[in-house]
mmCIF file of C-alpha atoms and ligand atoms in Angstrom:
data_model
loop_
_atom_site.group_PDB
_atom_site.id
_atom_site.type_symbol
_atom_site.label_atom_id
_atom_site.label_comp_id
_atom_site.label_asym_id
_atom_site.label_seq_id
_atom_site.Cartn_x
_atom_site.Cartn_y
_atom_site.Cartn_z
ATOM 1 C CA UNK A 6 49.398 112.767 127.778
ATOM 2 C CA UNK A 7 46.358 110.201 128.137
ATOM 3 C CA UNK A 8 45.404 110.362 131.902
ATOM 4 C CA UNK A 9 42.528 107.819 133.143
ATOM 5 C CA UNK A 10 41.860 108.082 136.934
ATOM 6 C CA UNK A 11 39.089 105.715 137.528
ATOM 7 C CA UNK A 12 39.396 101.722 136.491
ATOM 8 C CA UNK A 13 38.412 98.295 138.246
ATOM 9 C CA UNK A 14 40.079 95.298 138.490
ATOM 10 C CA UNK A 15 39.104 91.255 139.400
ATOM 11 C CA UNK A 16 39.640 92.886 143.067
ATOM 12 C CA UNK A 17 35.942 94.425 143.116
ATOM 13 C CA UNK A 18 33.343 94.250 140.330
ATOM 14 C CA UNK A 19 36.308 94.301 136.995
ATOM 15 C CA UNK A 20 37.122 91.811 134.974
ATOM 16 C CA UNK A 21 40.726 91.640 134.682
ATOM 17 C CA UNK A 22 43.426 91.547 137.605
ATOM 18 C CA UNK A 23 45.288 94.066 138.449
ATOM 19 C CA UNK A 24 48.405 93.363 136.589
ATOM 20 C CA UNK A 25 45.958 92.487 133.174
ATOM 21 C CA UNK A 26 44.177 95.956 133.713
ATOM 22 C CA UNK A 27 47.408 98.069 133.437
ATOM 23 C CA UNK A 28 49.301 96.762 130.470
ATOM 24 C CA UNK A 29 45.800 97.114 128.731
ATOM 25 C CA UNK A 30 46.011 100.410 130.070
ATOM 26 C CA UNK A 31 49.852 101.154 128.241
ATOM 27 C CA UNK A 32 49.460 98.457 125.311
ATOM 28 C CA UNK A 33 45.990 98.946 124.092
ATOM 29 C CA UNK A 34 44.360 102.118 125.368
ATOM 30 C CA UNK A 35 48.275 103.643 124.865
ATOM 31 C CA UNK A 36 47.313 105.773 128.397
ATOM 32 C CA UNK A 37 50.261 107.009 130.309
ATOM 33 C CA UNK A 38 48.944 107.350 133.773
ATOM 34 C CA UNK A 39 46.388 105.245 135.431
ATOM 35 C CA UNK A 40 44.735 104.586 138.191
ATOM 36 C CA UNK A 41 42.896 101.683 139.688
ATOM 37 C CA UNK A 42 40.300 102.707 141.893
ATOM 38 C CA UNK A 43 38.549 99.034 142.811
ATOM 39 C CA UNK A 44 35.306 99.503 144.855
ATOM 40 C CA UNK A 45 36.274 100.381 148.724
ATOM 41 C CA UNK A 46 39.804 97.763 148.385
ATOM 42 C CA UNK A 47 43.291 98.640 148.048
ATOM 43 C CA UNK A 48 44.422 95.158 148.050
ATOM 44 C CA UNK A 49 45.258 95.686 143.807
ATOM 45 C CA UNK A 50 47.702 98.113 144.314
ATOM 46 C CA UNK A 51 51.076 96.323 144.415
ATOM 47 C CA UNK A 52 50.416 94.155 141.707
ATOM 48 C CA UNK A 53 49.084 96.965 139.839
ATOM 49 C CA UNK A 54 52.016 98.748 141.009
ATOM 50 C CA UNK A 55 54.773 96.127 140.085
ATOM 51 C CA UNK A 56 52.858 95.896 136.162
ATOM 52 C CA UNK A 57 53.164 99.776 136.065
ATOM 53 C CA UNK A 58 56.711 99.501 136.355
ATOM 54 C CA UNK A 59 57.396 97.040 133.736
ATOM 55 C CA UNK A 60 55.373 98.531 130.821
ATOM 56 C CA UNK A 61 56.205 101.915 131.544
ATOM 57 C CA UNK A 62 53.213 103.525 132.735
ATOM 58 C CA UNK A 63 52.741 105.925 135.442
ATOM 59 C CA UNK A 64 50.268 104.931 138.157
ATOM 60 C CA UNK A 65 47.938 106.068 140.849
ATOM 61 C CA UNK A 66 46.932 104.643 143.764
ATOM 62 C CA UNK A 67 42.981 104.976 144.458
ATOM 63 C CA UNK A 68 39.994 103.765 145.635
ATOM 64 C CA UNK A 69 36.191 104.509 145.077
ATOM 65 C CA UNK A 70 34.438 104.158 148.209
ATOM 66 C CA UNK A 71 30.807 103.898 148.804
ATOM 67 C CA UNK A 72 29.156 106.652 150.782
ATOM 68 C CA UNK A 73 25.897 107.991 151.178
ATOM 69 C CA UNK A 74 24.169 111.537 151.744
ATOM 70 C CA UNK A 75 20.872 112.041 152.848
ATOM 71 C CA UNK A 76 20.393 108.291 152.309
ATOM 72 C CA UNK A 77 21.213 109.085 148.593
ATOM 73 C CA UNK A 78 24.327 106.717 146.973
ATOM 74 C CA UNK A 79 27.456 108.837 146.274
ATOM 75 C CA UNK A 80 31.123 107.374 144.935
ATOM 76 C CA UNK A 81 33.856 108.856 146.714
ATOM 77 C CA UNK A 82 37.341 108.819 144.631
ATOM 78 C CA UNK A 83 40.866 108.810 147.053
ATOM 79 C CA UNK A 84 43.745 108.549 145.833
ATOM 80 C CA UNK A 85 47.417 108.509 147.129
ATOM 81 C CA UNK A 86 46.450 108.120 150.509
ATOM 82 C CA UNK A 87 48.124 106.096 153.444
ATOM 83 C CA UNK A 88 46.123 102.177 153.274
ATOM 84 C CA UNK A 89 46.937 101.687 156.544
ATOM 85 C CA UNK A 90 45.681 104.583 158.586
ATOM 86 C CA UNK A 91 43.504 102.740 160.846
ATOM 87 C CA UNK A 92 40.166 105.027 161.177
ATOM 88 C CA UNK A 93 40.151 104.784 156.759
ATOM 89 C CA UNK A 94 40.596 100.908 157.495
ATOM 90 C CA UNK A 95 38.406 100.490 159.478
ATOM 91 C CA UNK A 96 35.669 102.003 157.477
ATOM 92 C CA UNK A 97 36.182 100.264 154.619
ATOM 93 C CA UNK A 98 35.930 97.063 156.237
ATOM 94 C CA UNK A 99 32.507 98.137 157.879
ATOM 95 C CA UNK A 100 31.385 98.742 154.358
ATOM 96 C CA UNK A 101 32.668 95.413 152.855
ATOM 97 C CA UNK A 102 31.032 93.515 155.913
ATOM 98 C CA UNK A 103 27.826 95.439 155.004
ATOM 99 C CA UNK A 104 28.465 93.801 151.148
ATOM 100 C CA UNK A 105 28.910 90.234 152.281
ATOM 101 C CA UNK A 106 26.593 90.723 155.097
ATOM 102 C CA UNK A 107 23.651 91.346 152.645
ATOM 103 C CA UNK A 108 24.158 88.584 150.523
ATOM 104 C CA UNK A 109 21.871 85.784 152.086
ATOM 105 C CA UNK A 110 18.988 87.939 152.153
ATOM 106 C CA UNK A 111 19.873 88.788 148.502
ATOM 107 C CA UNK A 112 19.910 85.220 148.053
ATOM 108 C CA UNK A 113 16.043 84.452 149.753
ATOM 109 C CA UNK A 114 14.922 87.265 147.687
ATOM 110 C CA UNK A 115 15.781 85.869 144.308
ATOM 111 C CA UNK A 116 14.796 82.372 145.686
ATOM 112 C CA UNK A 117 11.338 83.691 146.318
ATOM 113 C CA UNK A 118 11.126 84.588 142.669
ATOM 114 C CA UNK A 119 12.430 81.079 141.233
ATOM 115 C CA UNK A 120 15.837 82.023 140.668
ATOM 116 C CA UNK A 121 18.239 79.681 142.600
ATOM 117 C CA UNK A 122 21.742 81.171 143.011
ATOM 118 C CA UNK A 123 24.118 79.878 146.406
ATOM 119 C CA UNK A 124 26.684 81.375 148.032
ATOM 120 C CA UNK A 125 28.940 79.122 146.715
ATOM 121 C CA UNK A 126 27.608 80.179 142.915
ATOM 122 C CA UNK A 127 28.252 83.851 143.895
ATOM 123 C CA UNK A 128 31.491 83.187 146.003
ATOM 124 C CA UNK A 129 32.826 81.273 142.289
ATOM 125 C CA UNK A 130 32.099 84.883 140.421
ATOM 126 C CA UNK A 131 33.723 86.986 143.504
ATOM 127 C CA UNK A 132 37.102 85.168 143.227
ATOM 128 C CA UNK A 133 40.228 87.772 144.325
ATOM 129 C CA UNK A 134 37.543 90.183 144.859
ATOM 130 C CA UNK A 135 37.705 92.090 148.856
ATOM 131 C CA UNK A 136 33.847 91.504 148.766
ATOM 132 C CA UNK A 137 30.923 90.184 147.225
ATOM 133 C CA UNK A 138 28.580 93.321 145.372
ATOM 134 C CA UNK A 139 25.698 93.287 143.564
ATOM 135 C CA UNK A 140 27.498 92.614 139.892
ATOM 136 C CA UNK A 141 29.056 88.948 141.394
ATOM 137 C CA UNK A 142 25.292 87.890 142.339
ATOM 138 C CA UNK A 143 24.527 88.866 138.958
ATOM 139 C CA UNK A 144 27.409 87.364 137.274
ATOM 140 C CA UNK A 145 26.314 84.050 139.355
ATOM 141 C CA UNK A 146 22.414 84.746 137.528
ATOM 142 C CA UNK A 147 24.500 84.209 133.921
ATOM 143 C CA UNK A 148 26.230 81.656 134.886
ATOM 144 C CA UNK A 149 22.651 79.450 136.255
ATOM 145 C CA UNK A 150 21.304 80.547 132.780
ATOM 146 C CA UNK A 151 18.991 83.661 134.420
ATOM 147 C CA UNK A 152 19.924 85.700 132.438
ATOM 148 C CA UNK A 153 22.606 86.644 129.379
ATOM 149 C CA UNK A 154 24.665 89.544 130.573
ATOM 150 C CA UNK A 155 25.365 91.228 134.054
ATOM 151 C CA UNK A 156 23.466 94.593 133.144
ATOM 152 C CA UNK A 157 20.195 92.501 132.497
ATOM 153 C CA UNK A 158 20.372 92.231 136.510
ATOM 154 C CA UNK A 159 19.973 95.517 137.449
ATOM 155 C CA UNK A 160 17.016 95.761 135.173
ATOM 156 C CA UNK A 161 14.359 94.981 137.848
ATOM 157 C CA UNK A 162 16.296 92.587 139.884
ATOM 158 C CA UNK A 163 19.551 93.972 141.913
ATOM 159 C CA UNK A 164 18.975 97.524 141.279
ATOM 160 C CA UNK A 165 17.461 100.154 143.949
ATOM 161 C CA UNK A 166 14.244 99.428 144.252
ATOM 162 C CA UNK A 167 14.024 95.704 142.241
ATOM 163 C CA UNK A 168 12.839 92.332 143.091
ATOM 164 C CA UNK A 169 16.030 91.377 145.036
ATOM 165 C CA UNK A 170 17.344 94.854 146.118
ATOM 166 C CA UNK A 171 18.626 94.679 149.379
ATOM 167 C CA UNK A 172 20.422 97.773 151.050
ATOM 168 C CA UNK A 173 23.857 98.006 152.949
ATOM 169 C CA UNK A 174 26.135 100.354 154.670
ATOM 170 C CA UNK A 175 27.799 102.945 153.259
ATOM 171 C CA UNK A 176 30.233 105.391 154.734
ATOM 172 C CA UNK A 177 28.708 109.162 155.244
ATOM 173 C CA UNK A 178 30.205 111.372 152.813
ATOM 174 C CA UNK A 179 31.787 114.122 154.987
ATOM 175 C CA UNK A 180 33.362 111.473 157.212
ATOM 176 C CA UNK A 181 34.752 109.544 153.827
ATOM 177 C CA UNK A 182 36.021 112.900 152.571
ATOM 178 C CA UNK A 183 37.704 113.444 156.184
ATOM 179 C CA UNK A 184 39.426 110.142 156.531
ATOM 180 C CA UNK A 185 40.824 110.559 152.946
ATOM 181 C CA UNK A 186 42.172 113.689 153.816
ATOM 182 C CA UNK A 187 43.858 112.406 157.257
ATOM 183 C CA UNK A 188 45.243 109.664 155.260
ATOM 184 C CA UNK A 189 47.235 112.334 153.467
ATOM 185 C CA UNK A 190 45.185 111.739 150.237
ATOM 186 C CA UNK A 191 43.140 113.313 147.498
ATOM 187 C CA UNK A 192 38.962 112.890 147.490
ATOM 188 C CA UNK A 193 37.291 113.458 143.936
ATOM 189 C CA UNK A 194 33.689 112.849 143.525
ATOM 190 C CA UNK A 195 33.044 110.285 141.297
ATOM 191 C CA UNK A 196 30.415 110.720 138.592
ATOM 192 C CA UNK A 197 28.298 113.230 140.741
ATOM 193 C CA UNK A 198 25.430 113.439 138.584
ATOM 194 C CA UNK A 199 25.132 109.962 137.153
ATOM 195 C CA UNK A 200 22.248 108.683 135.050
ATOM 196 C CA UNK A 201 19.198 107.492 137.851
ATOM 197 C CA UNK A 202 20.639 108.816 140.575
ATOM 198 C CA UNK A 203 18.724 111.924 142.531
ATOM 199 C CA UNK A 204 21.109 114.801 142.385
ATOM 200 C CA UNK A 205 21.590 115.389 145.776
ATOM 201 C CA UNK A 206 24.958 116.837 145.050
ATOM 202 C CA UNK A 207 23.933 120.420 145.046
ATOM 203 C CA UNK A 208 26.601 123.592 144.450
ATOM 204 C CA UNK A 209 25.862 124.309 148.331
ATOM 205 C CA UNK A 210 26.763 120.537 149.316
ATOM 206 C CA UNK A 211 29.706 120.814 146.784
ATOM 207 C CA UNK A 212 30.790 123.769 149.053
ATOM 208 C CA UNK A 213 30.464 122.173 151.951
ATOM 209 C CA UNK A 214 32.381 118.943 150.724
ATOM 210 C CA UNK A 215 34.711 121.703 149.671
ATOM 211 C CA UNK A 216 35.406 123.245 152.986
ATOM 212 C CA UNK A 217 35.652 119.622 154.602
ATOM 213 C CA UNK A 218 38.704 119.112 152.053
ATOM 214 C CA UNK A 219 37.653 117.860 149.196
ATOM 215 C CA UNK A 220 39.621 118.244 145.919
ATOM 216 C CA UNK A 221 37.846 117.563 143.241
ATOM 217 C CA UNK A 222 34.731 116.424 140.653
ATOM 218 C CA UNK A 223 34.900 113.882 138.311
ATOM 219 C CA UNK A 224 33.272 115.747 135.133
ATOM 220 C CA UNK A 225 33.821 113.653 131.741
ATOM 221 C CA UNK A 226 32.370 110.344 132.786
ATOM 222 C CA UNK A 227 30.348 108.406 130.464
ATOM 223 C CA UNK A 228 27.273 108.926 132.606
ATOM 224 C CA UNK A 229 27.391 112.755 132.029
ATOM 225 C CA UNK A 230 25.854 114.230 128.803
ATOM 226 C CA UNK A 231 27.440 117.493 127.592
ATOM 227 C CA UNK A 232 24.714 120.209 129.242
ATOM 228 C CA UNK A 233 25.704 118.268 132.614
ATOM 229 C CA UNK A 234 29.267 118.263 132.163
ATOM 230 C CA UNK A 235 28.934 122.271 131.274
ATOM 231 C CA UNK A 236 27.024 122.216 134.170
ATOM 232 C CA UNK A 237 29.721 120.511 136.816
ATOM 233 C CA UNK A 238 32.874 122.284 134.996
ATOM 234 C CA UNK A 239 30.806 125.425 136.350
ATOM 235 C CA UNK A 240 30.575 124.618 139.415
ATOM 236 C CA UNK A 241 34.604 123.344 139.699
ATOM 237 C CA UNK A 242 35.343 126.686 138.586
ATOM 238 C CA UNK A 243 33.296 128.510 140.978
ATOM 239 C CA UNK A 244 34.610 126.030 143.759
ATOM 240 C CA UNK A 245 38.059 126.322 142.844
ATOM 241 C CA UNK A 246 38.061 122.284 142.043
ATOM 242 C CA UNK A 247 40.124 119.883 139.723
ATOM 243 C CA UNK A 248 38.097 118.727 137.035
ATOM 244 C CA UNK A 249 38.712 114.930 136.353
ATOM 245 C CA UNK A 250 37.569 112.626 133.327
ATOM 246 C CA UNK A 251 38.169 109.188 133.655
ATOM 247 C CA UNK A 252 36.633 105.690 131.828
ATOM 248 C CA UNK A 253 35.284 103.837 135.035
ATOM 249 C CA UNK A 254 36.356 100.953 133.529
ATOM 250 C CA UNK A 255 35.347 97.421 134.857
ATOM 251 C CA UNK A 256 36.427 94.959 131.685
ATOM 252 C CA UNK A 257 34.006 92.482 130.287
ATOM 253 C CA UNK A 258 31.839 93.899 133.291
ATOM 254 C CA UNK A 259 30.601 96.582 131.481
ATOM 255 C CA UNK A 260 29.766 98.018 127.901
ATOM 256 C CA UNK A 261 32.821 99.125 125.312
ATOM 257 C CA UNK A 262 31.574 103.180 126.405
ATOM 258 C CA UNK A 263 33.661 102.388 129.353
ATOM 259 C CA UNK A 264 36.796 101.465 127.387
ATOM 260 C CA UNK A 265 40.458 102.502 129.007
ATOM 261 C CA UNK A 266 40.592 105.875 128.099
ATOM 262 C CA UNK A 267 37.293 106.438 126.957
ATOM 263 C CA UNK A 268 37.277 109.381 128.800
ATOM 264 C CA UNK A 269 40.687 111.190 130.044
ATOM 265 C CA UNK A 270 41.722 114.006 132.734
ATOM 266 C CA UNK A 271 43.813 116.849 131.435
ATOM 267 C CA UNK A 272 47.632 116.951 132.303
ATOM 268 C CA UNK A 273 47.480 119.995 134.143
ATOM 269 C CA UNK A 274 44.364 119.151 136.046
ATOM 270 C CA UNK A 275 46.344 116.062 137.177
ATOM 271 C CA UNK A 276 49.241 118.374 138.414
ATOM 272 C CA UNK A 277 46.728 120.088 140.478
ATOM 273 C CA UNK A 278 45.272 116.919 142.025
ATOM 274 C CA UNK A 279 48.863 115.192 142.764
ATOM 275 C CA UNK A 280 51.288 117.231 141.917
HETATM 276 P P1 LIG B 30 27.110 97.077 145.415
HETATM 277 O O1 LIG B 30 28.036 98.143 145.879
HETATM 278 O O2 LIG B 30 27.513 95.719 145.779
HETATM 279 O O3 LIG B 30 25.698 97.389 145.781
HETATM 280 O O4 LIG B 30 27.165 97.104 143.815
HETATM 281 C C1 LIG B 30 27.252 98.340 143.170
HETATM 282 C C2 LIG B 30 27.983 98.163 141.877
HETATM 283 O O5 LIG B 30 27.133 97.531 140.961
HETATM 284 C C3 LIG B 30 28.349 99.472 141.211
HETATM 285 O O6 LIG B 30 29.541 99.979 141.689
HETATM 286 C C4 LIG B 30 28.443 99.093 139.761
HETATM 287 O O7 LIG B 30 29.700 98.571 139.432
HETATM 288 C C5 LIG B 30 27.392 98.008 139.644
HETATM 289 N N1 LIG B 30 26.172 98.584 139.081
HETATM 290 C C6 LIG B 30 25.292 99.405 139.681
HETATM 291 N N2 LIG B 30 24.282 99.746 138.857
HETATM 292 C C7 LIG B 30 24.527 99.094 137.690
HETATM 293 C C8 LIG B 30 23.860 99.019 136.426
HETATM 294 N N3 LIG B 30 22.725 99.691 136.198
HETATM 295 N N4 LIG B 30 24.407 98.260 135.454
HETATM 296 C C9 LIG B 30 25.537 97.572 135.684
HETATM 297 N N5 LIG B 30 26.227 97.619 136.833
HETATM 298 C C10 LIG B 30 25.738 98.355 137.836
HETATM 299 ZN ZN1 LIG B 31 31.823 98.839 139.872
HETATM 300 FE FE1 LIG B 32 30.896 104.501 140.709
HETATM 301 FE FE1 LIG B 33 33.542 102.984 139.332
#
């Protein structure tokens, strides 16, 4: 059984719609569950859905949300959770205001250093996406001729800290992990100790997340070396937590490490998550 939990589709910062996504998924990474997890959206799911059906692939509802601890950037996973309970709703769409609602100072930012990219330019890269991130602005940088590929962008320009860098809201942890729950969902952290970020995820804060209802910790991610994935299986033990592996795909978005099924969640660890 090849299990991937974690993909994105044209509907955030991926490449390929939803539809696209999963019969890559079945046909070429020959997984046989998936899940699309777009960047704080749900609005894949049917299609992704209806394509799941056709090709014969089992598939998961999810999200990744954006949340923050202590100031500090964390990815919340959900999955299987009601879309429409209004609290989780409304959440999401304060964080994909915050997105959009960043963008023109984005925009003076770069401006200020010679590069001239419009809303319209970004809007063009966005497309079916709920909002426009940091990865459209720098697909729009490629496509003025800045620069050659999206990752060159958060090389000095859109990541923390860089030229353009402009912060936006993000949905406290604990709360995220509570509305998940009410929703009648799942909550998996998502790549908890990912390369450059602060590790603010400590076994005491896992513990807490724990006790507010969270389920699991997403382990074999590409952004985990092996002493760091000994590491978090350690602490899922300890916790009592499902350990997850998933690619974190995002198609031409990002490099071939984060192929469909590059990395994979074990069958019975997937039992224990959903059931
Ligand atoms: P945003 O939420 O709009 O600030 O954009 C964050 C998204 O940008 C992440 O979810 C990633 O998909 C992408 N991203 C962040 N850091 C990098 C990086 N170093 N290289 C490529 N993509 C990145
Ligand atoms: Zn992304
Ligand atoms: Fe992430
Ligand atoms: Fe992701």
């Amino acid at each position: 059984m090849r299990i991937d939990l974690h993909t994105h589709s044209d509907r955030s910062d991926g490449t390929d719609t939803p539809a696209e996504l999963v019969r890559k998924a079945r046909e070429v990474a020959g997984l046989d569950v998936v899940a699309l997890t777009d960047h704080d959206a749900t609005t894949g799911w049917d299609e992704a859905r209806a394509a799941a059906d056709e090709v014969g692939v089992r598939f998961v509802p999810g999200i990744e949300i954006s949340t923050q601890l202590r100031g500090e950037s964390v990815h919340l996973l959900g999955y299987a959770f009601d879309p429409d309970h209004p609290p989780l709703v409304e959440e999401l769409r304060r964080v994909l205001d915050g997105r959009d609602q960043r963008l023109p100072r984005m925009l003076e930012r770069l401006a200020e250093h010679g590069v001239d990219i419009t809303l319209d330019d970004v809007a063009a890269q966005s497309g079916s996406a709920a909002a426009s991130g940091r990865p459209h602005v720098a697909d729009a940088m490629v496509a003025r001729g800045y620069l050659r590929h999206r990752d060159e962008a958060f090389d000095g320009w859109l990541n923390s800290g860089g030229r353009a860098y402009v912060s936006r809201y993000a949905a406290p942890l604990l709360d995220a992990v509570r509305l998940l729950k009410e929703a009648g969902g799942r909550a998996v952290v998502a790549h908890p100790w990912s390369r450059g970020s602060d590790r603010v995820l400590t076994p005491e804060t896992f513990e807490r997340l724990r006790d507010a209802g969270l389920d699991g910790i997403e382990v074999d991610h590409v952004d985990h070396g092996e002493e760091v994935r000994r590491t978090l299986r350690g602490i899922a033990a300890d916790l009592d937590l499902v350990v997850t592996g998933s690619s974190d795909y995002h198609g031409t978005g990002k490099s071939a490490a984060f192929a469909l099924g590059a990395n994979l969640t074990a069958p019975e660890q997937l039992e224990r998550l959903l059931g």
